[in-house]
Amino acid sequence: MQVRNPKIAFADALPHWAPNREFCQITNAGSTSLPCVEAYLMAVMNRAARTLQDPGLMRDVALFTAQEGNHYRQHDEFNETLYARYPGLRPIMDRLKADYAAMLKDESLLANAAYCEGFESLGLIYAEFMFEGCDDLLEGADARQVRMWRWHLAEEFEHRTVCYDVHKALGGGYISRLKGFFRAVKHLGKFGMDASTYMLSVDRESMSEAERAASIAREKAHRKRFGDFALPRLLTIVLPGYNPRSK
């Protein structure tokens, strides 16, 4: 693992940074969640590090948290361009932040680590999609956004074993990992849907009836496309023998 900090400037970035606006907004919804998610990941991994005995894993956690810190700061900067246009995103983000605060306060370190591993396993799917499944969607896109997402998701793939190893070191097994995975899927899936639905609804306020129908059709097509890409990969994650090292 290597800590990188590309320092991309987003002062004049547009919400619709690629020709397919629905793809942009669904992806942007993920960006809005990341400062909350990754600050939470760092908090959990730093707590776990205080209990670990393996120097190698402790070193991996330090690199993981450094990478995640750069990720959330870069997304935070881009997200400011979204909040200026879509102020209703802030209450959605605040709910997610409150969820994580409650989880850190009320739940065991193992339960939190299982959720983290669930999130990280989803990150691998998004990494594969960004590098192997959506070249056509990125044609004509703002190079800054492409750079941000590919840098971020490449590092998600690079540090794919850290939360898995920490969860295991804390005594987590298959059932614990599975619970964390399904919880992360449901929790973040709802957040992403709420955020993207809100942004798309704002976009559609100024559309004609025909434009609105076309936008809805593109949204449905993209969600199906990603679902078809993700499903076989999701199925491998729930297998007892799953290990991110195999990727």
PDB file of C-alpha atoms in Angstrom:
ATOM      1  CA  MET A   1       0.000   0.000   0.000  1.00  0.00           C
ATOM      2  CA  GLN A   2       1.063   3.546  -0.724  1.00  0.00           C
ATOM      3  CA  VAL A   3      -0.391   6.821   0.552  1.00  0.00           C
ATOM      4  CA  ARG A   4      -1.123   9.229  -2.307  1.00  0.00           C
ATOM      5  CA  ASN A   5      -2.603  12.721  -2.255  1.00  0.00           C
ATOM      6  CA  PRO A   6      -3.507  14.000  -5.756  1.00  0.00           C
ATOM      7  CA  LYS A   7      -4.973  17.337  -4.497  1.00  0.00           C
ATOM      8  CA  ILE A   8      -7.559  17.806  -7.226  1.00  0.00           C
ATOM      9  CA  ALA A   9      -9.248  21.231  -7.381  1.00  0.00           C
ATOM     10  CA  PHE A  10     -13.047  21.277  -7.738  1.00  0.00           C
ATOM     11  CA  ALA A  11     -13.943  24.972  -7.378  1.00  0.00           C
ATOM     12  CA  ASP A  12     -15.667  25.046 -10.788  1.00  0.00           C
ATOM     13  CA  ALA A  13     -16.709  21.388 -10.971  1.00  0.00           C
ATOM     14  CA  LEU A  14     -20.197  20.600 -12.238  1.00  0.00           C
ATOM     15  CA  PRO A  15     -22.607  18.093 -10.716  1.00  0.00           C
ATOM     16  CA  HIS A  16     -23.185  16.690 -14.205  1.00  0.00           C
ATOM     17  CA  TRP A  17     -19.593  15.844 -14.996  1.00  0.00           C
ATOM     18  CA  ALA A  18     -20.330  13.182 -17.647  1.00  0.00           C
ATOM     19  CA  PRO A  19     -22.842  13.017 -20.516  1.00  0.00           C
ATOM     20  CA  ASN A  20     -25.128  10.574 -18.676  1.00  0.00           C
ATOM     21  CA  ARG A  21     -26.462  12.808 -15.908  1.00  0.00           C
ATOM     22  CA  GLU A  22     -28.230   9.994 -14.090  1.00  0.00           C
ATOM     23  CA  PHE A  23     -24.963   8.051 -13.831  1.00  0.00           C
ATOM     24  CA  CYS A  24     -23.369  11.236 -12.458  1.00  0.00           C
ATOM     25  CA  GLN A  25     -25.974  11.767  -9.764  1.00  0.00           C
ATOM     26  CA  ILE A  26     -25.985   8.133  -8.639  1.00  0.00           C
ATOM     27  CA  THR A  27     -22.186   8.323  -8.409  1.00  0.00           C
ATOM     28  CA  ASN A  28     -22.345  11.746  -6.720  1.00  0.00           C
ATOM     29  CA  ALA A  29     -24.603  10.258  -4.056  1.00  0.00           C
ATOM     30  CA  GLY A  30     -21.753   7.922  -3.182  1.00  0.00           C
ATOM     31  CA  SER A  31     -19.404  10.878  -2.893  1.00  0.00           C
ATOM     32  CA  THR A  32     -21.686  12.628  -0.395  1.00  0.00           C
ATOM     33  CA  SER A  33     -21.565   9.622   1.926  1.00  0.00           C
ATOM     34  CA  LEU A  34     -17.819   9.143   1.884  1.00  0.00           C
ATOM     35  CA  PRO A  35     -16.643  11.793   4.367  1.00  0.00           C
ATOM     36  CA  CYS A  36     -18.990  10.224   6.945  1.00  0.00           C
ATOM     37  CA  VAL A  37     -18.206   6.626   6.039  1.00  0.00           C
ATOM     38  CA  GLU A  38     -14.458   7.032   5.918  1.00  0.00           C
ATOM     39  CA  ALA A  39     -14.204   9.053   9.123  1.00  0.00           C
ATOM     40  CA  TYR A  40     -16.139   6.182  10.740  1.00  0.00           C
ATOM     41  CA  LEU A  41     -13.827   3.569   9.183  1.00  0.00           C
ATOM     42  CA  MET A  42     -10.806   5.406  10.519  1.00  0.00           C
ATOM     43  CA  ALA A  43     -12.307   5.602  14.011  1.00  0.00           C
ATOM     44  CA  VAL A  44     -13.068   1.870  14.064  1.00  0.00           C
ATOM     45  CA  MET A  45      -9.661   0.842  12.705  1.00  0.00           C
ATOM     46  CA  ASN A  46      -7.826   3.130  15.131  1.00  0.00           C
ATOM     47  CA  ARG A  47      -9.734   1.559  18.039  1.00  0.00           C
ATOM     48  CA  ALA A  48      -8.939  -1.892  16.719  1.00  0.00           C
ATOM     49  CA  ALA A  49      -5.240  -1.053  16.333  1.00  0.00           C
ATOM     50  CA  ARG A  50      -4.984  -0.570  20.095  1.00  0.00           C
ATOM     51  CA  THR A  51      -5.940  -4.231  20.579  1.00  0.00           C
ATOM     52  CA  LEU A  52      -3.839  -5.790  17.817  1.00  0.00           C
ATOM     53  CA  GLN A  53      -0.697  -7.800  18.454  1.00  0.00           C
ATOM     54  CA  ASP A  54       0.532  -8.290  14.871  1.00  0.00           C
ATOM     55  CA  PRO A  55       2.999  -5.515  13.887  1.00  0.00           C
ATOM     56  CA  GLY A  56       2.343  -6.151  10.199  1.00  0.00           C
ATOM     57  CA  LEU A  57      -1.399  -5.690  10.592  1.00  0.00           C
ATOM     58  CA  MET A  58      -0.865  -2.610  12.738  1.00  0.00           C
ATOM     59  CA  ARG A  59       1.265  -1.145   9.951  1.00  0.00           C
ATOM     60  CA  ASP A  60      -1.441  -2.006   7.413  1.00  0.00           C
ATOM     61  CA  VAL A  61      -4.050  -0.222   9.539  1.00  0.00           C
ATOM     62  CA  ALA A  62      -1.870   2.898   9.663  1.00  0.00           C
ATOM     63  CA  LEU A  63      -1.552   2.945   5.866  1.00  0.00           C
ATOM     64  CA  PHE A  64      -5.270   2.207   5.462  1.00  0.00           C
ATOM     65  CA  THR A  65      -6.305   5.122   7.660  1.00  0.00           C
ATOM     66  CA  ALA A  66      -3.883   7.470   5.896  1.00  0.00           C
ATOM     67  CA  GLN A  67      -5.355   6.533   2.524  1.00  0.00           C
ATOM     68  CA  GLU A  68      -8.915   6.904   3.789  1.00  0.00           C
ATOM     69  CA  GLY A  69      -8.121  10.299   5.284  1.00  0.00           C
ATOM     70  CA  ASN A  70      -6.992  11.571   1.877  1.00  0.00           C
ATOM     71  CA  HIS A  71     -10.108  10.079   0.274  1.00  0.00           C
ATOM     72  CA  TYR A  72     -12.608  11.791   2.531  1.00  0.00           C
ATOM     73  CA  ARG A  73     -10.864  15.163   2.353  1.00  0.00           C
ATOM     74  CA  GLN A  74     -10.895  15.076  -1.449  1.00  0.00           C
ATOM     75  CA  HIS A  75     -14.560  14.064  -1.594  1.00  0.00           C
ATOM     76  CA  ASP A  76     -15.412  16.688   1.011  1.00  0.00           C
ATOM     77  CA  GLU A  77     -14.023  19.354  -1.301  1.00  0.00           C
ATOM     78  CA  PHE A  78     -16.050  18.126  -4.274  1.00  0.00           C
ATOM     79  CA  ASN A  79     -19.164  17.730  -2.147  1.00  0.00           C
ATOM     80  CA  GLU A  80     -19.176  21.455  -1.418  1.00  0.00           C
ATOM     81  CA  THR A  81     -20.054  21.995  -5.084  1.00  0.00           C
ATOM     82  CA  LEU A  82     -23.027  19.650  -4.613  1.00  0.00           C
ATOM     83  CA  TYR A  83     -24.310  21.256  -1.403  1.00  0.00           C
ATOM     84  CA  ALA A  84     -24.361  24.660  -3.103  1.00  0.00           C
ATOM     85  CA  ARG A  85     -26.849  23.356  -5.656  1.00  0.00           C
ATOM     86  CA  TYR A  86     -28.612  20.689  -3.602  1.00  0.00           C
ATOM     87  CA  PRO A  87     -28.917  22.001  -0.011  1.00  0.00           C
ATOM     88  CA  GLY A  88     -31.262  19.156   0.920  1.00  0.00           C
ATOM     89  CA  LEU A  89     -28.260  16.829   0.880  1.00  0.00           C
ATOM     90  CA  ARG A  90     -26.990  18.143   4.201  1.00  0.00           C
ATOM     91  CA  PRO A  91     -29.826  16.721   6.344  1.00  0.00           C
ATOM     92  CA  ILE A  92     -29.381  13.346   4.618  1.00  0.00           C
ATOM     93  CA  MET A  93     -25.662  13.437   5.385  1.00  0.00           C
ATOM     94  CA  ASP A  94     -26.347  14.483   8.975  1.00  0.00           C
ATOM     95  CA  ARG A  95     -28.539  11.404   9.480  1.00  0.00           C
ATOM     96  CA  LEU A  96     -25.737   9.169   8.243  1.00  0.00           C
ATOM     97  CA  LYS A  97     -23.255  10.904  10.547  1.00  0.00           C
ATOM     98  CA  ALA A  98     -25.620  10.383  13.484  1.00  0.00           C
ATOM     99  CA  ASP A  99     -25.976   6.685  12.612  1.00  0.00           C
ATOM    100  CA  TYR A 100     -22.219   6.217  12.782  1.00  0.00           C
ATOM    101  CA  ALA A 101     -21.904   8.136  16.032  1.00  0.00           C
ATOM    102  CA  ALA A 102     -24.516   5.836  17.579  1.00  0.00           C
ATOM    103  CA  MET A 103     -22.794   2.718  16.262  1.00  0.00           C
ATOM    104  CA  LEU A 104     -19.460   3.805  17.722  1.00  0.00           C
ATOM    105  CA  LYS A 105     -21.077   4.639  21.053  1.00  0.00           C
ATOM    106  CA  ASP A 106     -23.434   1.695  21.523  1.00  0.00           C
ATOM    107  CA  GLU A 107     -22.033  -1.292  19.630  1.00  0.00           C
ATOM    108  CA  SER A 108     -19.084  -3.606  20.093  1.00  0.00           C
ATOM    109  CA  LEU A 109     -15.788  -3.155  18.300  1.00  0.00           C
ATOM    110  CA  LEU A 110     -16.404  -6.471  16.527  1.00  0.00           C
ATOM    111  CA  ALA A 111     -19.822  -5.375  15.224  1.00  0.00           C
ATOM    112  CA  ASN A 112     -18.326  -2.143  13.931  1.00  0.00           C
ATOM    113  CA  ALA A 113     -15.413  -3.995  12.325  1.00  0.00           C
ATOM    114  CA  ALA A 114     -17.873  -6.336  10.590  1.00  0.00           C
ATOM    115  CA  TYR A 115     -19.719  -3.350   9.121  1.00  0.00           C
ATOM    116  CA  CYS A 116     -16.392  -1.902   7.956  1.00  0.00           C
ATOM    117  CA  GLU A 117     -15.504  -5.141   6.208  1.00  0.00           C
ATOM    118  CA  GLY A 118     -18.951  -5.136   4.590  1.00  0.00           C
ATOM    119  CA  PHE A 119     -18.366  -1.654   3.232  1.00  0.00           C
ATOM    120  CA  GLU A 120     -14.886  -2.514   2.008  1.00  0.00           C
ATOM    121  CA  SER A 121     -16.134  -5.578   0.153  1.00  0.00           C
ATOM    122  CA  LEU A 122     -18.615  -3.337  -1.666  1.00  0.00           C
ATOM    123  CA  GLY A 123     -15.744  -1.023  -2.543  1.00  0.00           C
ATOM    124  CA  LEU A 124     -14.133  -3.784  -4.576  1.00  0.00           C
ATOM    125  CA  ILE A 125     -17.233  -4.067  -6.752  1.00  0.00           C
ATOM    126  CA  TYR A 126     -17.277  -0.325  -7.406  1.00  0.00           C
ATOM    127  CA  ALA A 127     -13.554  -0.463  -8.220  1.00  0.00           C
ATOM    128  CA  GLU A 128     -14.088  -3.204 -10.769  1.00  0.00           C
ATOM    129  CA  PHE A 129     -17.008  -1.297 -12.288  1.00  0.00           C
ATOM    130  CA  MET A 130     -15.062   1.963 -12.566  1.00  0.00           C
ATOM    131  CA  PHE A 131     -12.088   0.275 -14.237  1.00  0.00           C
ATOM    132  CA  GLU A 132     -13.783  -2.483 -16.238  1.00  0.00           C
ATOM    133  CA  GLY A 133     -17.498  -1.772 -16.565  1.00  0.00           C
ATOM    134  CA  CYS A 134     -18.146   1.839 -17.533  1.00  0.00           C
ATOM    135  CA  ASP A 135     -15.623   3.160 -20.069  1.00  0.00           C
ATOM    136  CA  ASP A 136     -18.475   4.300 -22.332  1.00  0.00           C
ATOM    137  CA  LEU A 137     -20.011   6.324 -19.481  1.00  0.00           C
ATOM    138  CA  LEU A 138     -16.713   8.130 -18.915  1.00  0.00           C
ATOM    139  CA  GLU A 139     -16.267   9.246 -22.525  1.00  0.00           C
ATOM    140  CA  GLY A 140     -16.396  13.031 -22.541  1.00  0.00           C
ATOM    141  CA  ALA A 141     -16.341  13.206 -18.727  1.00  0.00           C
ATOM    142  CA  ASP A 142     -14.555  15.830 -16.632  1.00  0.00           C
ATOM    143  CA  ALA A 143     -11.073  14.365 -16.237  1.00  0.00           C
ATOM    144  CA  ARG A 144     -10.903  15.558 -12.616  1.00  0.00           C
ATOM    145  CA  GLN A 145     -13.836  13.403 -11.600  1.00  0.00           C
ATOM    146  CA  VAL A 146     -12.511  10.384 -13.440  1.00  0.00           C
ATOM    147  CA  ARG A 147      -9.135  10.878 -11.779  1.00  0.00           C
ATOM    148  CA  MET A 148     -10.680  11.240  -8.313  1.00  0.00           C
ATOM    149  CA  TRP A 149     -12.809   8.116  -8.581  1.00  0.00           C
ATOM    150  CA  ARG A 150     -10.133   5.941 -10.175  1.00  0.00           C
ATOM    151  CA  TRP A 151      -7.489   7.034  -7.657  1.00  0.00           C
ATOM    152  CA  HIS A 152      -9.892   6.422  -4.782  1.00  0.00           C
ATOM    153  CA  LEU A 153     -11.184   3.072  -5.988  1.00  0.00           C
ATOM    154  CA  ALA A 154      -7.725   1.829  -6.958  1.00  0.00           C
ATOM    155  CA  GLU A 155      -6.696   2.383  -3.340  1.00  0.00           C
ATOM    156  CA  GLU A 156      -9.877   0.673  -2.123  1.00  0.00           C
ATOM    157  CA  PHE A 157      -8.744  -2.344  -4.119  1.00  0.00           C
ATOM    158  CA  GLU A 158      -5.179  -1.955  -2.889  1.00  0.00           C
ATOM    159  CA  HIS A 159      -6.146  -2.020   0.818  1.00  0.00           C
ATOM    160  CA  ARG A 160      -8.910  -4.608   0.346  1.00  0.00           C
ATOM    161  CA  THR A 161      -7.550  -7.038   2.954  1.00  0.00           C
ATOM    162  CA  VAL A 162      -7.162  -4.683   5.926  1.00  0.00           C
ATOM    163  CA  CYS A 163     -10.703  -4.648   7.366  1.00  0.00           C
ATOM    164  CA  TYR A 164     -11.031  -8.357   6.578  1.00  0.00           C
ATOM    165  CA  ASP A 165      -7.862  -9.100   8.550  1.00  0.00           C
ATOM    166  CA  VAL A 166      -8.856  -6.828  11.446  1.00  0.00           C
ATOM    167  CA  HIS A 167     -12.302  -8.401  11.708  1.00  0.00           C
ATOM    168  CA  LYS A 168     -10.683 -11.839  11.800  1.00  0.00           C
ATOM    169  CA  ALA A 169      -8.061 -10.733  14.353  1.00  0.00           C
ATOM    170  CA  LEU A 170     -10.862  -9.499  16.627  1.00  0.00           C
ATOM    171  CA  GLY A 171     -12.382 -12.992  16.606  1.00  0.00           C
ATOM    172  CA  GLY A 172     -14.923 -12.443  13.837  1.00  0.00           C
ATOM    173  CA  GLY A 173     -16.080 -15.419  11.813  1.00  0.00           C
ATOM    174  CA  TYR A 174     -18.316 -16.088   8.846  1.00  0.00           C
ATOM    175  CA  ILE A 175     -21.645 -15.230  10.517  1.00  0.00           C
ATOM    176  CA  SER A 176     -20.291 -11.968  11.927  1.00  0.00           C
ATOM    177  CA  ARG A 177     -18.853 -11.018   8.542  1.00  0.00           C
ATOM    178  CA  LEU A 178     -22.125 -11.851   6.795  1.00  0.00           C
ATOM    179  CA  LYS A 179     -24.153  -9.745   9.222  1.00  0.00           C
ATOM    180  CA  GLY A 180     -21.811  -6.805   8.711  1.00  0.00           C
ATOM    181  CA  PHE A 181     -21.986  -7.172   4.950  1.00  0.00           C
ATOM    182  CA  PHE A 182     -25.789  -7.242   4.731  1.00  0.00           C
ATOM    183  CA  ARG A 183     -26.038  -4.386   7.194  1.00  0.00           C
ATOM    184  CA  ALA A 184     -23.683  -2.219   5.138  1.00  0.00           C
ATOM    185  CA  VAL A 185     -25.514  -3.069   1.901  1.00  0.00           C
ATOM    186  CA  LYS A 186     -28.908  -2.133   3.355  1.00  0.00           C
ATOM    187  CA  HIS A 187     -27.734   0.918   5.279  1.00  0.00           C
ATOM    188  CA  LEU A 188     -25.641   2.549   2.575  1.00  0.00           C
ATOM    189  CA  GLY A 189     -28.016   1.448  -0.161  1.00  0.00           C
ATOM    190  CA  LYS A 190     -30.810   3.441   1.473  1.00  0.00           C
ATOM    191  CA  PHE A 191     -28.579   6.481   1.948  1.00  0.00           C
ATOM    192  CA  GLY A 192     -27.414   6.362  -1.676  1.00  0.00           C
ATOM    193  CA  MET A 193     -30.971   6.008  -2.933  1.00  0.00           C
ATOM    194  CA  ASP A 194     -32.189   8.917  -0.779  1.00  0.00           C
ATOM    195  CA  ALA A 195     -29.356  11.201  -1.941  1.00  0.00           C
ATOM    196  CA  SER A 196     -29.532  10.325  -5.638  1.00  0.00           C
ATOM    197  CA  THR A 197     -33.345  10.461  -5.727  1.00  0.00           C
ATOM    198  CA  TYR A 198     -33.271  13.921  -4.159  1.00  0.00           C
ATOM    199  CA  MET A 199     -30.668  15.296  -6.592  1.00  0.00           C
ATOM    200  CA  LEU A 200     -32.444  13.829  -9.599  1.00  0.00           C
ATOM    201  CA  SER A 201     -35.760  15.256  -8.403  1.00  0.00           C
ATOM    202  CA  VAL A 202     -34.182  18.729  -8.268  1.00  0.00           C
ATOM    203  CA  ASP A 203     -32.760  18.266 -11.769  1.00  0.00           C
ATOM    204  CA  ARG A 204     -36.139  17.198 -13.121  1.00  0.00           C
ATOM    205  CA  GLU A 205     -37.981  20.241 -11.806  1.00  0.00           C
ATOM    206  CA  SER A 206     -36.849  22.250 -14.836  1.00  0.00           C
ATOM    207  CA  MET A 207     -37.400  19.467 -17.401  1.00  0.00           C
ATOM    208  CA  SER A 208     -40.224  19.056 -19.860  1.00  0.00           C
ATOM    209  CA  GLU A 209     -42.436  15.993 -19.547  1.00  0.00           C
ATOM    210  CA  ALA A 210     -40.529  14.261 -22.343  1.00  0.00           C
ATOM    211  CA  GLU A 211     -37.151  15.127 -20.819  1.00  0.00           C
ATOM    212  CA  ARG A 212     -38.307  13.863 -17.429  1.00  0.00           C
ATOM    213  CA  ALA A 213     -39.467  10.557 -18.915  1.00  0.00           C
ATOM    214  CA  ALA A 214     -36.125  10.138 -20.690  1.00  0.00           C
ATOM    215  CA  SER A 215     -34.242  10.911 -17.476  1.00  0.00           C
ATOM    216  CA  ILE A 216     -36.246   8.342 -15.528  1.00  0.00           C
ATOM    217  CA  ALA A 217     -35.581   5.753 -18.245  1.00  0.00           C
ATOM    218  CA  ARG A 218     -31.832   6.428 -18.135  1.00  0.00           C
ATOM    219  CA  GLU A 219     -31.837   6.168 -14.353  1.00  0.00           C
ATOM    220  CA  LYS A 220     -33.600   2.790 -14.457  1.00  0.00           C
ATOM    221  CA  ALA A 221     -31.261   1.543 -17.174  1.00  0.00           C
ATOM    222  CA  HIS A 222     -28.168   2.528 -15.211  1.00  0.00           C
ATOM    223  CA  ARG A 223     -29.381   1.003 -11.958  1.00  0.00           C
ATOM    224  CA  LYS A 224     -30.131  -2.246 -13.804  1.00  0.00           C
ATOM    225  CA  ARG A 225     -26.765  -2.153 -15.547  1.00  0.00           C
ATOM    226  CA  PHE A 226     -24.875  -1.770 -12.295  1.00  0.00           C
ATOM    227  CA  GLY A 227     -27.064  -4.374 -10.584  1.00  0.00           C
ATOM    228  CA  ASP A 228     -26.335  -6.893 -13.324  1.00  0.00           C
ATOM    229  CA  PHE A 229     -22.608  -6.165 -12.973  1.00  0.00           C
ATOM    230  CA  ALA A 230     -22.646  -6.357  -9.172  1.00  0.00           C
ATOM    231  CA  LEU A 231     -24.852  -9.394  -8.553  1.00  0.00           C
ATOM    232  CA  PRO A 232     -22.382 -12.199  -9.402  1.00  0.00           C
ATOM    233  CA  ARG A 233     -19.702 -10.402  -7.398  1.00  0.00           C
ATOM    234  CA  LEU A 234     -22.028  -9.971  -4.432  1.00  0.00           C
ATOM    235  CA  LEU A 235     -22.735 -13.691  -4.502  1.00  0.00           C
ATOM    236  CA  THR A 236     -19.036 -14.517  -4.133  1.00  0.00           C
ATOM    237  CA  ILE A 237     -18.803 -12.270  -1.056  1.00  0.00           C
ATOM    238  CA  VAL A 238     -21.437 -14.269   0.845  1.00  0.00           C
ATOM    239  CA  LEU A 239     -19.637 -17.585   0.318  1.00  0.00           C
ATOM    240  CA  PRO A 240     -17.947 -19.016   3.455  1.00  0.00           C
ATOM    241  CA  GLY A 241     -14.586 -19.220   1.676  1.00  0.00           C
ATOM    242  CA  TYR A 242     -14.571 -15.608   0.493  1.00  0.00           C
ATOM    243  CA  ASN A 243     -11.269 -13.843   0.974  1.00  0.00           C
ATOM    244  CA  PRO A 244     -10.408 -10.515  -0.716  1.00  0.00           C
ATOM    245  CA  ARG A 245      -6.857 -11.776  -1.274  1.00  0.00           C
ATOM    246  CA  SER A 246      -8.213 -13.986  -4.041  1.00  0.00           C
ATOM    247  CA  LYS A 247      -9.039 -10.932  -6.147  1.00  0.00           C
TER     248      LYS A 247
END
